[in-house]
GROMACS .gro file of C-alpha atoms in nm:
model
  505
    1MET     CA    1  -2.274  -2.742  -0.317
    2SER     CA    2  -2.090  -2.937  -0.585
    3SER     CA    3  -1.934  -3.263  -0.473
    4ARG     CA    4  -1.607  -3.120  -0.605
    5ALA     CA    5  -1.625  -2.807  -0.389
    6LEU     CA    6  -1.340  -2.735  -0.150
    7LYS     CA    7  -1.392  -2.888   0.191
    8ARG     CA    8  -1.065  -2.795   0.365
    9ILE     CA    9  -0.859  -2.478   0.329
   10VAL     CA   10  -0.535  -2.449   0.526
   11VAL     CA   11  -0.372  -2.109   0.574
   12VAL     CA   12  -0.006  -2.156   0.668
   13GLY     CA   13   0.100  -1.865   0.887
   14GLY     CA   14  -0.096  -1.608   1.086
   15GLY     CA   15  -0.007  -1.245   1.131
   16SER     CA   16  -0.163  -0.981   0.911
   17ALA     CA   17  -0.136  -1.182   0.589
   18GLY     CA   18  -0.285  -1.500   0.733
   19TRP     CA   19  -0.583  -1.340   0.902
   20ILE     CA   20  -0.650  -1.086   0.623
   21THR     CA   21  -0.681  -1.390   0.397
   22ALA     CA   22  -0.874  -1.612   0.637
   23ALA     CA   23  -1.138  -1.356   0.741
   24PRO     CA   24  -1.325  -1.327   0.407
   25LEU     CA   25  -1.289  -1.701   0.342
   26ALA     CA   26  -1.444  -1.780   0.679
   27ARG     CA   27  -1.727  -1.533   0.620
   28MET     CA   28  -1.800  -1.680   0.279
   29LEU     CA   29  -1.741  -2.053   0.328
   30CYS     CA   30  -1.770  -2.153   0.694
   31ARG     CA   31  -2.121  -2.285   0.764
   32PRO     CA   32  -2.085  -2.536   1.047
   33ASP     CA   33  -2.462  -2.556   1.091
   34GLN     CA   34  -2.494  -2.667   0.726
   35PRO     CA   35  -2.250  -2.959   0.688
   36ASP     CA   36  -2.324  -3.008   0.317
   37LEU     CA   37  -2.220  -2.647   0.245
   38HIS     CA   38  -1.944  -2.606   0.503
   39CYS     CA   39  -1.577  -2.562   0.416
   40ASP     CA   40  -1.327  -2.584   0.700
   41VAL     CA   41  -1.085  -2.288   0.713
   42ALA     CA   42  -0.788  -2.357   0.941
   43VAL     CA   43  -0.500  -2.119   1.016
   44VAL     CA   44  -0.180  -2.283   1.134
   45GLU     CA   45   0.039  -2.040   1.324
   46SER     CA   46   0.308  -2.061   1.586
   47ALA     CA   47   0.373  -1.822   1.872
   48GLU     CA   48   0.741  -1.917   1.835
   49ILE     CA   49   0.762  -1.758   1.491
   50GLY     CA   50   0.745  -1.380   1.492
   51THR     CA   51   0.567  -1.170   1.231
   52VAL     CA   52   0.722  -0.882   1.041
   53GLY     CA   53   0.448  -0.637   1.139
   54VAL     CA   54   0.602  -0.323   0.988
   55GLY     CA   55   0.311  -0.249   0.755
   56GLU     CA   56   0.126   0.008   0.962
   57ALA     CA   57   0.015   0.247   0.688
   58THR     CA   58  -0.245   0.168   0.424
   59LEU     CA   59  -0.418   0.291   0.109
   60PRO     CA   60  -0.782   0.400   0.071
   61THR     CA   61  -0.886   0.066  -0.078
   62ILE     CA   62  -0.869  -0.085   0.272
   63SER     CA   63  -1.212   0.072   0.328
   64PHE     CA   64  -1.360  -0.163   0.066
   65TYR     CA   65  -1.212  -0.463   0.247
   66ASN     CA   66  -1.341  -0.346   0.587
   67ARG     CA   67  -1.687  -0.275   0.447
   68MET     CA   68  -1.696  -0.614   0.276
   69LEU     CA   69  -1.643  -0.775   0.616
   70GLY     CA   70  -1.902  -0.544   0.774
   71LEU     CA   71  -1.653  -0.397   1.022
   72ASP     CA   72  -1.761  -0.104   1.237
   73GLU     CA   73  -1.513   0.178   1.178
   74ALA     CA   74  -1.523   0.319   1.532
   75ASP     CA   75  -1.466  -0.025   1.683
   76PHE     CA   76  -1.186  -0.098   1.435
   77VAL     CA   77  -1.012   0.234   1.508
   78ARG     CA   78  -1.030   0.183   1.886
   79LYS     CA   79  -0.907  -0.176   1.886
   80THR     CA   80  -0.616  -0.122   1.648
   81GLN     CA   81  -0.507   0.216   1.795
   82ALA     CA   82  -0.559   0.359   1.448
   83SER     CA   83  -0.533   0.711   1.317
   84PHE     CA   84  -0.648   0.847   0.982
   85LYS     CA   85  -0.431   0.893   0.676
   86LEU     CA   86  -0.492   1.146   0.398
   87GLY     CA   87  -0.171   1.078   0.210
   88ILE     CA   88   0.208   1.087   0.237
   89GLU     CA   89   0.437   1.385   0.280
   90PHE     CA   90   0.770   1.341   0.101
   91ARG     CA   91   1.062   1.535   0.242
   92ASP     CA   92   1.403   1.581   0.075
   93TRP     CA   93   1.315   1.347  -0.213
   94GLY     CA   94   1.333   1.569  -0.521
   95ARG     CA   95   1.607   1.773  -0.356
   96GLN     CA   96   1.714   1.851  -0.002
   97GLY     CA   97   1.486   2.102   0.167
   98HIS     CA   98   1.200   2.029  -0.074
   99ARG     CA   99   0.874   1.866   0.026
  100PHE     CA  100   0.561   1.763  -0.158
  101PHE     CA  101   0.245   1.570  -0.080
  102HIS     CA  102   0.077   1.266  -0.235
  103GLY     CA  103  -0.282   1.324  -0.129
  104PHE     CA  104  -0.564   1.075  -0.166
  105GLY     CA  105  -0.816   1.203  -0.418
  106GLY     CA  106  -0.826   1.436  -0.716
  107PHE     CA  107  -0.764   1.805  -0.780
  108GLY     CA  108  -1.116   1.940  -0.808
  109PRO     CA  109  -1.389   1.905  -1.074
  110HIS     CA  110  -1.293   1.870  -1.440
  111ILE     CA  111  -1.345   2.149  -1.692
  112HIS     CA  112  -1.490   2.023  -2.021
  113ASN     CA  113  -1.382   1.668  -1.941
  114ARG     CA  114  -1.020   1.766  -1.876
  115PRO     CA  115  -0.862   1.741  -1.529
  116LEU     CA  116  -0.810   2.057  -1.329
  117TRP     CA  117  -0.437   1.999  -1.295
  118ALA     CA  118  -0.403   2.027  -1.676
  119TYR     CA  119  -0.542   2.381  -1.656
  120TRP     CA  120  -0.309   2.450  -1.366
  121LEU     CA  121  -0.019   2.371  -1.603
  122ARG     CA  122  -0.154   2.634  -1.843
  123LEU     CA  123  -0.196   2.901  -1.574
  124ARG     CA  124   0.142   2.825  -1.418
  125GLU     CA  125   0.309   2.887  -1.753
  126GLN     CA  126   0.164   3.239  -1.752
  127ASP     CA  127   0.211   3.301  -1.379
  128PRO     CA  128   0.516   3.138  -1.214
  129ASN     CA  129   0.385   3.261  -0.876
  130LEU     CA  130   0.062   3.065  -0.905
  131PRO     CA  131   0.000   2.865  -0.584
  132SER     CA  132   0.103   2.501  -0.591
  133TYR     CA  133  -0.129   2.249  -0.759
  134GLU     CA  134  -0.155   2.091  -0.412
  135GLU     CA  135  -0.389   2.371  -0.304
  136TRP     CA  136  -0.655   2.223  -0.532
  137SER     CA  137  -0.638   1.890  -0.344
  138THR     CA  138  -0.884   1.865  -0.056
  139ALA     CA  139  -0.688   1.582   0.107
  140THR     CA  140  -0.362   1.775   0.092
  141THR     CA  141  -0.520   2.093   0.230
  142MET     CA  142  -0.675   1.893   0.514
  143ALA     CA  143  -0.342   1.728   0.594
  144ARG     CA  144  -0.151   2.057   0.593
  145ASN     CA  145  -0.405   2.197   0.839
  146LEU     CA  146  -0.417   1.878   1.053
  147ARG     CA  147  -0.791   1.842   0.990
  148PHE     CA  148  -1.002   1.534   0.941
  149MET     CA  149  -1.355   1.415   0.893
  150PRO     CA  150  -1.486   1.145   0.657
  151PRO     CA  151  -1.616   1.244   0.314
  152LYS     CA  152  -1.986   1.319   0.281
  153PRO     CA  153  -2.129   1.066   0.033
  154GLY     CA  154  -2.332   1.218  -0.248
  155ASP     CA  155  -2.226   1.574  -0.168
  156PRO     CA  156  -2.076   1.729  -0.487
  157SER     CA  157  -1.843   1.960  -0.297
  158PRO     CA  158  -1.490   1.962  -0.152
  159ALA     CA  159  -1.636   1.782   0.153
  160SER     CA  160  -1.657   1.464  -0.056
  161ALA     CA  161  -1.365   1.521  -0.295
  162PHE     CA  162  -1.107   1.309  -0.114
  163GLU     CA  163  -1.035   0.959   0.012
  164TYR     CA  164  -0.862   0.834   0.323
  165ALA     CA  165  -0.688   0.534   0.471
  166TYR     CA  166  -0.553   0.440   0.814
  167HIS     CA  167  -0.240   0.402   1.018
  168PHE     CA  168  -0.269   0.115   1.265
  169ASP     CA  169  -0.076  -0.130   1.477
  170ALA     CA  170  -0.030  -0.425   1.240
  171ALA     CA  171  -0.018  -0.679   1.524
  172LEU     CA  172  -0.344  -0.545   1.670
  173TYR     CA  173  -0.503  -0.550   1.325
  174GLY     CA  174  -0.400  -0.913   1.278
  175ASN     CA  175  -0.551  -0.999   1.618
  176TYR     CA  176  -0.868  -0.805   1.531
  177LEU     CA  177  -0.916  -1.004   1.211
  178ARG     CA  178  -0.825  -1.326   1.389
  179ASP     CA  179  -1.111  -1.271   1.633
  180TYR     CA  180  -1.340  -1.190   1.340
  181ALA     CA  181  -1.241  -1.504   1.149
  182LEU     CA  182  -1.284  -1.726   1.455
  183ARG     CA  183  -1.630  -1.579   1.520
  184HIS     CA  184  -1.721  -1.666   1.163
  185GLY     CA  185  -1.616  -2.028   1.191
  186ALA     CA  186  -1.243  -2.044   1.114
  187ARG     CA  187  -1.015  -2.257   1.331
  188ARG     CA  188  -0.675  -2.165   1.470
  189ILE     CA  189  -0.419  -2.445   1.506
  190GLU     CA  190  -0.117  -2.365   1.719
  191GLY     CA  191   0.198  -2.539   1.604
  192THR     CA  192   0.523  -2.528   1.411
  193ILE     CA  193   0.533  -2.701   1.075
  194THR     CA  194   0.816  -2.953   1.044
  195ARG     CA  195   0.729  -3.126   0.716
  196VAL     CA  196   0.519  -3.066   0.408
  197GLU     CA  197   0.360  -3.375   0.258
  198THR     CA  198   0.301  -3.391  -0.117
  199SER     CA  199   0.124  -3.639  -0.342
  200PRO     CA  200   0.356  -3.868  -0.540
  201GLU     CA  201   0.101  -3.866  -0.825
  202ASN     CA  202   0.060  -3.496  -0.898
  203GLY     CA  203   0.287  -3.307  -0.659
  204PHE     CA  204  -0.004  -3.136  -0.481
  205VAL     CA  205   0.039  -3.060  -0.111
  206THR     CA  206  -0.177  -3.303   0.085
  207ALA     CA  207  -0.092  -3.214   0.446
  208VAL     CA  208   0.144  -3.030   0.677
  209HIS     CA  209   0.297  -3.204   0.979
  210LEU     CA  210   0.345  -3.020   1.307
  211ARG     CA  211   0.610  -3.064   1.571
  212ASP     CA  212   0.356  -3.201   1.820
  213GLY     CA  213   0.260  -3.481   1.582
  214GLN     CA  214  -0.055  -3.330   1.430
  215ARG     CA  215  -0.116  -3.386   1.060
  216VAL     CA  216  -0.329  -3.112   0.902
  217GLU     CA  217  -0.486  -3.213   0.571
  218GLY     CA  218  -0.627  -2.973   0.314
  219ASP     CA  219  -0.752  -2.929  -0.040
  220LEU     CA  220  -0.622  -2.574  -0.087
  221PHE     CA  221  -0.312  -2.446   0.094
  222ILE     CA  222  -0.245  -2.072   0.124
  223ASP     CA  223   0.115  -1.980   0.199
  224CYS     CA  224   0.124  -1.683   0.438
  225SER     CA  225   0.452  -1.795   0.595
  226GLY     CA  226   0.634  -1.471   0.512
  227PHE     CA  227   0.986  -1.464   0.374
  228ARG     CA  228   1.027  -1.835   0.457
  229ALA     CA  229   0.782  -1.912   0.174
  230LEU     CA  230   0.748  -2.259   0.320
  231LEU     CA  231   0.510  -2.396   0.059
  232ILE     CA  232   0.547  -2.184  -0.255
  233SER     CA  233   0.928  -2.199  -0.250
  234GLY     CA  234   1.002  -2.503  -0.034
  235ALA     CA  235   0.744  -2.744  -0.177
  236MET     CA  236   0.647  -2.588  -0.512
  237GLN     CA  237   0.990  -2.446  -0.604
  238SER     CA  238   0.843  -2.132  -0.761
  239PRO     CA  239   1.139  -1.914  -0.867
  240TYR     CA  240   1.186  -1.562  -0.733
  241GLU     CA  241   1.234  -1.267  -0.969
  242ASP     CA  242   1.493  -1.030  -0.820
  243TRP     CA  243   1.428  -0.657  -0.877
  244SER     CA  244   1.715  -0.523  -0.666
  245HIS     CA  245   1.887  -0.376  -0.975
  246TRP     CA  246   1.598  -0.126  -0.981
  247LEU     CA  247   1.524  -0.108  -0.609
  248PRO     CA  248   1.858  -0.162  -0.431
  249CYS     CA  249   1.743  -0.108  -0.071
  250ASP     CA  250   1.771  -0.444   0.103
  251ARG     CA  251   1.733  -0.378   0.475
  252ALA     CA  252   1.502  -0.197   0.712
  253LEU     CA  253   1.517  -0.104   1.080
  254ALA     CA  254   1.192  -0.044   1.268
  255VAL     CA  255   1.146   0.117   1.611
  256PRO     CA  256   0.851   0.274   1.793
  257CYS     CA  257   0.882   0.597   1.987
  258GLU     CA  258   0.658   0.793   2.220
  259ARG     CA  259   0.374   0.975   2.051
  260VAL     CA  260   0.410   1.350   2.014
  261ASP     CA  261   0.133   1.598   1.942
  262PRO     CA  262  -0.019   1.712   1.720
  263MET     CA  263  -0.106   1.378   1.562
  264THR     CA  264  -0.063   1.419   1.188
  265PRO     CA  265  -0.326   1.268   0.955
  266TYR     CA  266  -0.057   1.153   0.713
  267THR     CA  267   0.254   0.939   0.681
  268THR     CA  268   0.591   1.110   0.646
  269SER     CA  269   0.868   0.976   0.421
  270THR     CA  270   1.205   1.151   0.450
  271ALA     CA  271   1.486   1.070   0.208
  272ARG     CA  272   1.819   0.990   0.375
  273SER     CA  273   2.172   0.939   0.242
  274ALA     CA  274   2.115   0.576   0.136
  275GLY     CA  275   1.739   0.525   0.159
  276TRP     CA  276   1.447   0.681   0.343
  277GLN     CA  277   1.280   0.702   0.683
  278TRP     CA  278   0.912   0.655   0.762
  279ARG     CA  279   0.705   0.811   1.037
  280ILE     CA  280   0.358   0.669   1.109
  281PRO     CA  281   0.148   0.826   1.390
  282LEU     CA  282  -0.073   0.594   1.596
  283GLN     CA  283  -0.285   0.672   1.899
  284HIS     CA  284  -0.051   0.504   2.147
  285ARG     CA  285   0.287   0.553   1.980
  286THR     CA  286   0.464   0.656   1.661
  287GLY     CA  287   0.601   0.394   1.425
  288ASN     CA  288   0.938   0.471   1.266
  289GLY     CA  289   1.172   0.292   1.035
  290LEU     CA  290   1.467   0.332   0.801
  291VAL     CA  291   1.480   0.151   0.466
  292TYR     CA  292   1.836   0.146   0.334
  293CYS     CA  293   2.086  -0.009   0.096
  294SER     CA  294   2.346  -0.208   0.290
  295SER     CA  295   2.615  -0.159   0.024
  296HIS     CA  296   2.600   0.216   0.091
  297LEU     CA  297   2.522   0.228   0.464
  298GLY     CA  298   2.638   0.002   0.748
  299ASP     CA  299   2.393  -0.139   1.001
  300ASP     CA  300   2.536   0.053   1.297
  301GLU     CA  301   2.531   0.383   1.112
  302ALA     CA  302   2.177   0.310   0.991
  303ALA     CA  303   2.064   0.256   1.350
  304ARG     CA  304   2.226   0.584   1.458
  305GLN     CA  305   2.067   0.767   1.168
  306LEU     CA  306   1.723   0.631   1.258
  307LEU     CA  307   1.748   0.697   1.632
  308ASP     CA  308   1.892   1.047   1.582
  309ASN     CA  309   1.589   1.146   1.378
  310LEU     CA  310   1.303   1.035   1.603
  311ASP     CA  311   1.069   1.302   1.737
  312GLY     CA  312   1.017   1.122   2.069
  313PRO     CA  313   1.207   0.883   2.299
  314ALA     CA  314   1.252   0.534   2.151
  315LEU     CA  315   1.039   0.265   2.318
  316ASP     CA  316   1.254  -0.030   2.209
  317GLU     CA  317   1.571  -0.126   2.028
  318PRO     CA  318   1.559  -0.109   1.646
  319ARG     CA  319   1.454  -0.439   1.489
  320GLN     CA  320   1.614  -0.534   1.158
  321LEU     CA  321   1.447  -0.683   0.852
  322ARG     CA  322   1.646  -0.811   0.553
  323PHE     CA  323   1.483  -0.854   0.215
  324VAL     CA  324   1.531  -0.886  -0.159
  325THR     CA  325   1.284  -0.681  -0.360
  326GLY     CA  326   1.094  -0.884  -0.617
  327ARG     CA  327   0.815  -1.136  -0.663
  328ARG     CA  328   0.743  -1.502  -0.729
  329ARG     CA  329   0.711  -1.575  -1.098
  330GLN     CA  330   0.408  -1.783  -1.005
  331SER     CA  331   0.219  -1.714  -0.683
  332TRP     CA  332  -0.029  -1.996  -0.751
  333VAL     CA  333   0.123  -2.337  -0.826
  334LYS     CA  334  -0.094  -2.650  -0.822
  335ASN     CA  335  -0.296  -2.625  -0.497
  336VAL     CA  336  -0.072  -2.369  -0.326
  337VAL     CA  337  -0.138  -1.994  -0.338
  338ALA     CA  338   0.116  -1.753  -0.190
  339ILE     CA  339  -0.014  -1.428  -0.036
  340GLY     CA  340   0.191  -1.160   0.138
  341LEU     CA  341   0.568  -1.177   0.178
  342SER     CA  342   0.582  -1.534   0.051
  343SER     CA  343   0.456  -1.397  -0.281
  344GLY     CA  344   0.689  -1.099  -0.308
  345PHE     CA  345   0.821  -0.788  -0.138
  346LEU     CA  346   0.818  -0.422  -0.229
  347GLU     CA  347   0.942  -0.165   0.020
  348PRO     CA  348   0.657   0.021   0.195
  349LEU     CA  349   0.731   0.359   0.036
  350GLU     CA  350   0.372   0.393  -0.086
  351SER     CA  351   0.209   0.176   0.185
  352THR     CA  352   0.138  -0.111  -0.054
  353SER     CA  353   0.231  -0.408   0.168
  354ILE     CA  354  -0.111  -0.464   0.324
  355GLN     CA  355  -0.278  -0.355   0.001
  356LEU     CA  356  -0.104  -0.636  -0.192
  357ILE     CA  357  -0.215  -0.889   0.070
  358MET     CA  358  -0.574  -0.774   0.029
  359GLU     CA  359  -0.540  -0.781  -0.349
  360GLY     CA  360  -0.422  -1.142  -0.331
  361ALA     CA  361  -0.702  -1.243  -0.094
  362SER     CA  362  -0.962  -1.067  -0.308
  363ARG     CA  363  -0.844  -1.227  -0.630
  364LEU     CA  364  -0.832  -1.569  -0.467
  365THR     CA  365  -1.192  -1.543  -0.348
  366ALA     CA  366  -1.295  -1.427  -0.696
  367LEU     CA  367  -1.110  -1.718  -0.862
  368LEU     CA  368  -1.174  -1.976  -0.591
  369PRO     CA  369  -1.119  -2.322  -0.738
  370ASP     CA  370  -1.291  -2.650  -0.671
  371ARG     CA  371  -1.094  -2.967  -0.614
  372ARG     CA  372  -1.023  -3.006  -0.985
  373PHE     CA  373  -0.797  -2.696  -0.969
  374ALA     CA  374  -0.841  -2.588  -1.329
  375PRO     CA  375  -0.496  -2.463  -1.443
  376ALA     CA  376  -0.659  -2.161  -1.612
  377LEU     CA  377  -0.756  -2.024  -1.269
  378ALA     CA  378  -0.395  -2.028  -1.153
  379ASP     CA  379  -0.285  -1.872  -1.482
  380GLU     CA  380  -0.535  -1.589  -1.443
  381PHE     CA  381  -0.444  -1.527  -1.079
  382ASN     CA  382  -0.075  -1.516  -1.168
  383ARG     CA  383  -0.141  -1.281  -1.459
  384GLN     CA  384  -0.338  -1.038  -1.245
  385MET     CA  385  -0.091  -1.040  -0.957
  386ALA     CA  386   0.205  -0.992  -1.194
  387ILE     CA  387   0.040  -0.677  -1.330
  388ARG     CA  388  -0.022  -0.546  -0.978
  389TYR     CA  389   0.330  -0.612  -0.852
  390GLU     CA  390   0.492  -0.465  -1.161
  391SER     CA  391   0.279  -0.150  -1.159
  392VAL     CA  392   0.358  -0.090  -0.789
  393ARG     CA  393   0.725  -0.160  -0.863
  394ASP     CA  394   0.731   0.107  -1.132
  395PHE     CA  395   0.553   0.360  -0.910
  396ILE     CA  396   0.817   0.309  -0.640
  397ILE     CA  397   1.110   0.324  -0.885
  398LEU     CA  398   0.974   0.661  -0.996
  399HIS     CA  399   1.061   0.813  -0.657
  400TYR     CA  400   1.426   0.712  -0.683
  401LYS     CA  401   1.485   0.779  -1.051
  402LEU     CA  402   1.345   1.132  -1.080
  403GLY     CA  403   1.506   1.294  -0.778
  404GLU     CA  404   1.766   1.567  -0.831
  405ARG     CA  405   1.978   1.462  -0.533
  406ARG     CA  406   2.344   1.388  -0.610
  407ASP     CA  407   2.483   1.426  -0.257
  408SER     CA  408   2.570   1.057  -0.206
  409GLU     CA  409   2.682   0.763  -0.414
  410PHE     CA  410   2.345   0.600  -0.354
  411TRP     CA  411   2.149   0.887  -0.510
  412ARG     CA  412   2.394   0.921  -0.797
  413ALA     CA  413   2.348   0.550  -0.872
  414CYS     CA  414   1.968   0.587  -0.861
  415ALA     CA  415   1.980   0.877  -1.108
  416ALA     CA  416   2.200   0.678  -1.347
  417MET     CA  417   2.017   0.345  -1.334
  418SER     CA  418   1.816   0.208  -1.624
  419ILE     CA  419   1.443   0.168  -1.562
  420PRO     CA  420   1.170  -0.060  -1.703
  421ASP     CA  421   1.045   0.040  -2.047
  422SER     CA  422   0.693   0.066  -1.906
  423LEU     CA  423   0.797   0.336  -1.660
  424LYS     CA  424   1.016   0.512  -1.914
  425HIS     CA  425   0.710   0.547  -2.139
  426GLN     CA  426   0.498   0.691  -1.857
  427ILE     CA  427   0.761   0.951  -1.764
  428GLU     CA  428   0.827   1.056  -2.123
  429LEU     CA  429   0.459   1.082  -2.209
  430PHE     CA  430   0.407   1.327  -1.925
  431ARG     CA  431   0.727   1.517  -1.993
  432GLN     CA  432   0.654   1.559  -2.364
  433THR     CA  433   0.276   1.604  -2.362
  434GLY     CA  434   0.145   1.662  -2.007
  435ARG     CA  435  -0.060   1.342  -2.024
  436VAL     CA  436  -0.066   1.041  -1.793
  437ALA     CA  437  -0.056   0.679  -1.908
  438LEU     CA  438  -0.231   0.436  -1.672
  439LEU     CA  439  -0.093   0.095  -1.763
  440ASP     CA  440  -0.273  -0.071  -1.472
  441PRO     CA  441  -0.629   0.065  -1.447
  442GLU     CA  442  -0.666  -0.093  -1.101
  443GLY     CA  443  -0.341   0.057  -0.974
  444PHE     CA  444  -0.250   0.408  -0.866
  445ALA     CA  445  -0.490   0.657  -1.026
  446GLU     CA  446  -0.405   0.959  -1.239
  447PRO     CA  447  -0.391   1.211  -0.948
  448SER     CA  448  -0.131   0.992  -0.774
  449TRP     CA  449   0.095   0.988  -1.080
  450VAL     CA  450   0.050   1.364  -1.122
  451SER     CA  451   0.140   1.425  -0.756
  452LEU     CA  452   0.463   1.229  -0.795
  453LEU     CA  453   0.563   1.359  -1.137
  454LEU     CA  454   0.505   1.724  -1.047
  455GLY     CA  455   0.636   1.680  -0.693
  456LEU     CA  456   0.962   1.533  -0.821
  457GLY     CA  457   1.007   1.818  -1.067
  458VAL     CA  458   0.905   1.679  -1.406
  459VAL     CA  459   0.816   1.972  -1.631
  460ALA     CA  460   0.561   1.910  -1.905
  461GLN     CA  461   0.708   2.055  -2.225
  462HIS     CA  462   0.367   2.064  -2.395
  463ARG     CA  463   0.010   2.002  -2.286
  464ASP     CA  464  -0.326   1.884  -2.410
  465PRO     CA  465  -0.418   2.138  -2.685
  466TYR     CA  466  -0.784   2.122  -2.586
  467VAL     CA  467  -0.697   2.296  -2.258
  468ASP     CA  468  -0.591   2.606  -2.454
  469LEU     CA  469  -0.932   2.636  -2.620
  470VAL     CA  470  -1.114   2.727  -2.299
  471ASP     CA  471  -1.139   3.097  -2.213
  472ILE     CA  472  -0.851   3.176  -1.975
  473ASP     CA  473  -1.057   3.411  -1.757
  474LEU     CA  474  -1.323   3.142  -1.715
  475VAL     CA  475  -1.053   2.896  -1.613
  476ARG     CA  476  -0.902   3.139  -1.365
  477ARG     CA  477  -1.237   3.219  -1.203
  478HIS     CA  478  -1.330   2.852  -1.182
  479MET     CA  479  -1.000   2.756  -1.023
  480ASP     CA  480  -1.010   3.045  -0.777
  481GLY     CA  481  -1.360   2.939  -0.675
  482VAL     CA  482  -1.259   2.577  -0.625
  483ARG     CA  483  -0.955   2.672  -0.418
  484ASP     CA  484  -1.159   2.909  -0.200
  485ALA     CA  485  -1.427   2.641  -0.148
  486ILE     CA  486  -1.166   2.388  -0.041
  487GLN     CA  487  -1.015   2.630   0.212
  488ARG     CA  488  -1.355   2.719   0.360
  489THR     CA  489  -1.457   2.354   0.384
  490VAL     CA  490  -1.134   2.248   0.552
  491LYS     CA  491  -1.143   2.537   0.797
  492ALA     CA  492  -1.481   2.416   0.925
  493MET     CA  493  -1.355   2.062   0.991
  494PRO     CA  494  -1.240   1.933   1.332
  495THR     CA  495  -0.875   1.861   1.388
  496HIS     CA  496  -0.755   1.507   1.346
  497THR     CA  497  -0.708   1.473   1.722
  498GLU     CA  498  -1.057   1.611   1.792
  499PHE     CA  499  -1.219   1.371   1.546
  500LEU     CA  500  -1.040   1.070   1.697
  501ALA     CA  501  -1.156   1.179   2.044
  502ARG     CA  502  -1.518   1.198   1.924
  503LEU     CA  503  -1.490   0.854   1.764
  504GLY     CA  504  -1.358   0.702   2.084
  505SER     CA  505  -1.617   0.857   2.313
   0.00000   0.00000   0.00000
């Protein structure tokens, strides 16, 4: 190991963000039996400071993170009270009484290198009664029928043509990763930080001081302190970019309720008068919450609206979270890297909270500095994370902007608001030509954009001319065959509840 290699990494804050970050670092760098190669990874957290813990739904990329750590799926599911997630059902978003599904995965095999949904647009033009494009999504068909089993790798059939994620108890997941990190050599330091010490020469953080008198030194400090942003804002003074003019919701209420059967293998998002409500099924309870705009809905009315729309008895009082949507202009400043809520916040409409933590942790491990802290590494990290936050931002704005609801001042304001030029281009490209622009290749994939654009009622005025060159009868037979194969495959699957029972046995 180079003499300039990091010897001490301090993660400030525990919870999901802290332990998601610490686990891969401990696995990669902690080698206590090899002192010359060992890097100490310490997580400073306080039992006095609560965690937000509302991020209970995830995206399919979590499977890459879990596999990278070598986690056993059955053990993970049992210990976090997890259920499986095939996508998100959106209710009352485009218009009241309407629902659509954002399923994980594509819409069947391509025809002559063009996606199946493009041919669906052609057939739908000729036959307005054609079944919904969703029927060519394996994940959506599974979800509608409450079925689940993992994809079959290497099987070129509907049985492998989908992806999945999880719903889990965020606090249990944080504890699960904490145990993992500690087994792999990380240290946990209990204490409340009272002062941050910086170098008078270069402004780098040199240590954090705890209430009990401990002084914790480090080379690299990772700020997972949540909205307090103790290091990135307090010590590094990184400015915050406010996006509330595009995403005006600024509060959330979260409350668990008793689980009701059947257990759905998907998240539900229901639009309300001034925001939206989530429903996330776990094995031991159901997570619920209301995200809302406080200038259009009072806190007491928000609580009533949430509690009146639970599908089981509440297990606690609603807990409030206040936020400003946006991100740090720089998440990496000097020797401080912000990950999680200290870096930025986007409402969990598309379950991106934990995903963005994992993105930050992954990019940090890929760009891990030595003690020289080359500025180009910070610049590259900040560039990558800016792209990720902005692409997620645009995907979320899409939900609000395209809806046809005009039944409240909130929805009328959303319809009238200006949107980023990047998103405007993506909407207009699809509307005018039936094509999808992916401005962030690592972000939401083409089927996700198609699900949202079609689900929210965008009509493609024209389409890819190549699609019209293929014999229409061939297209119809192919699509009928794919749809039938999906239905047969799904029918043979166990229910979500049955699969969870098998996994736990």
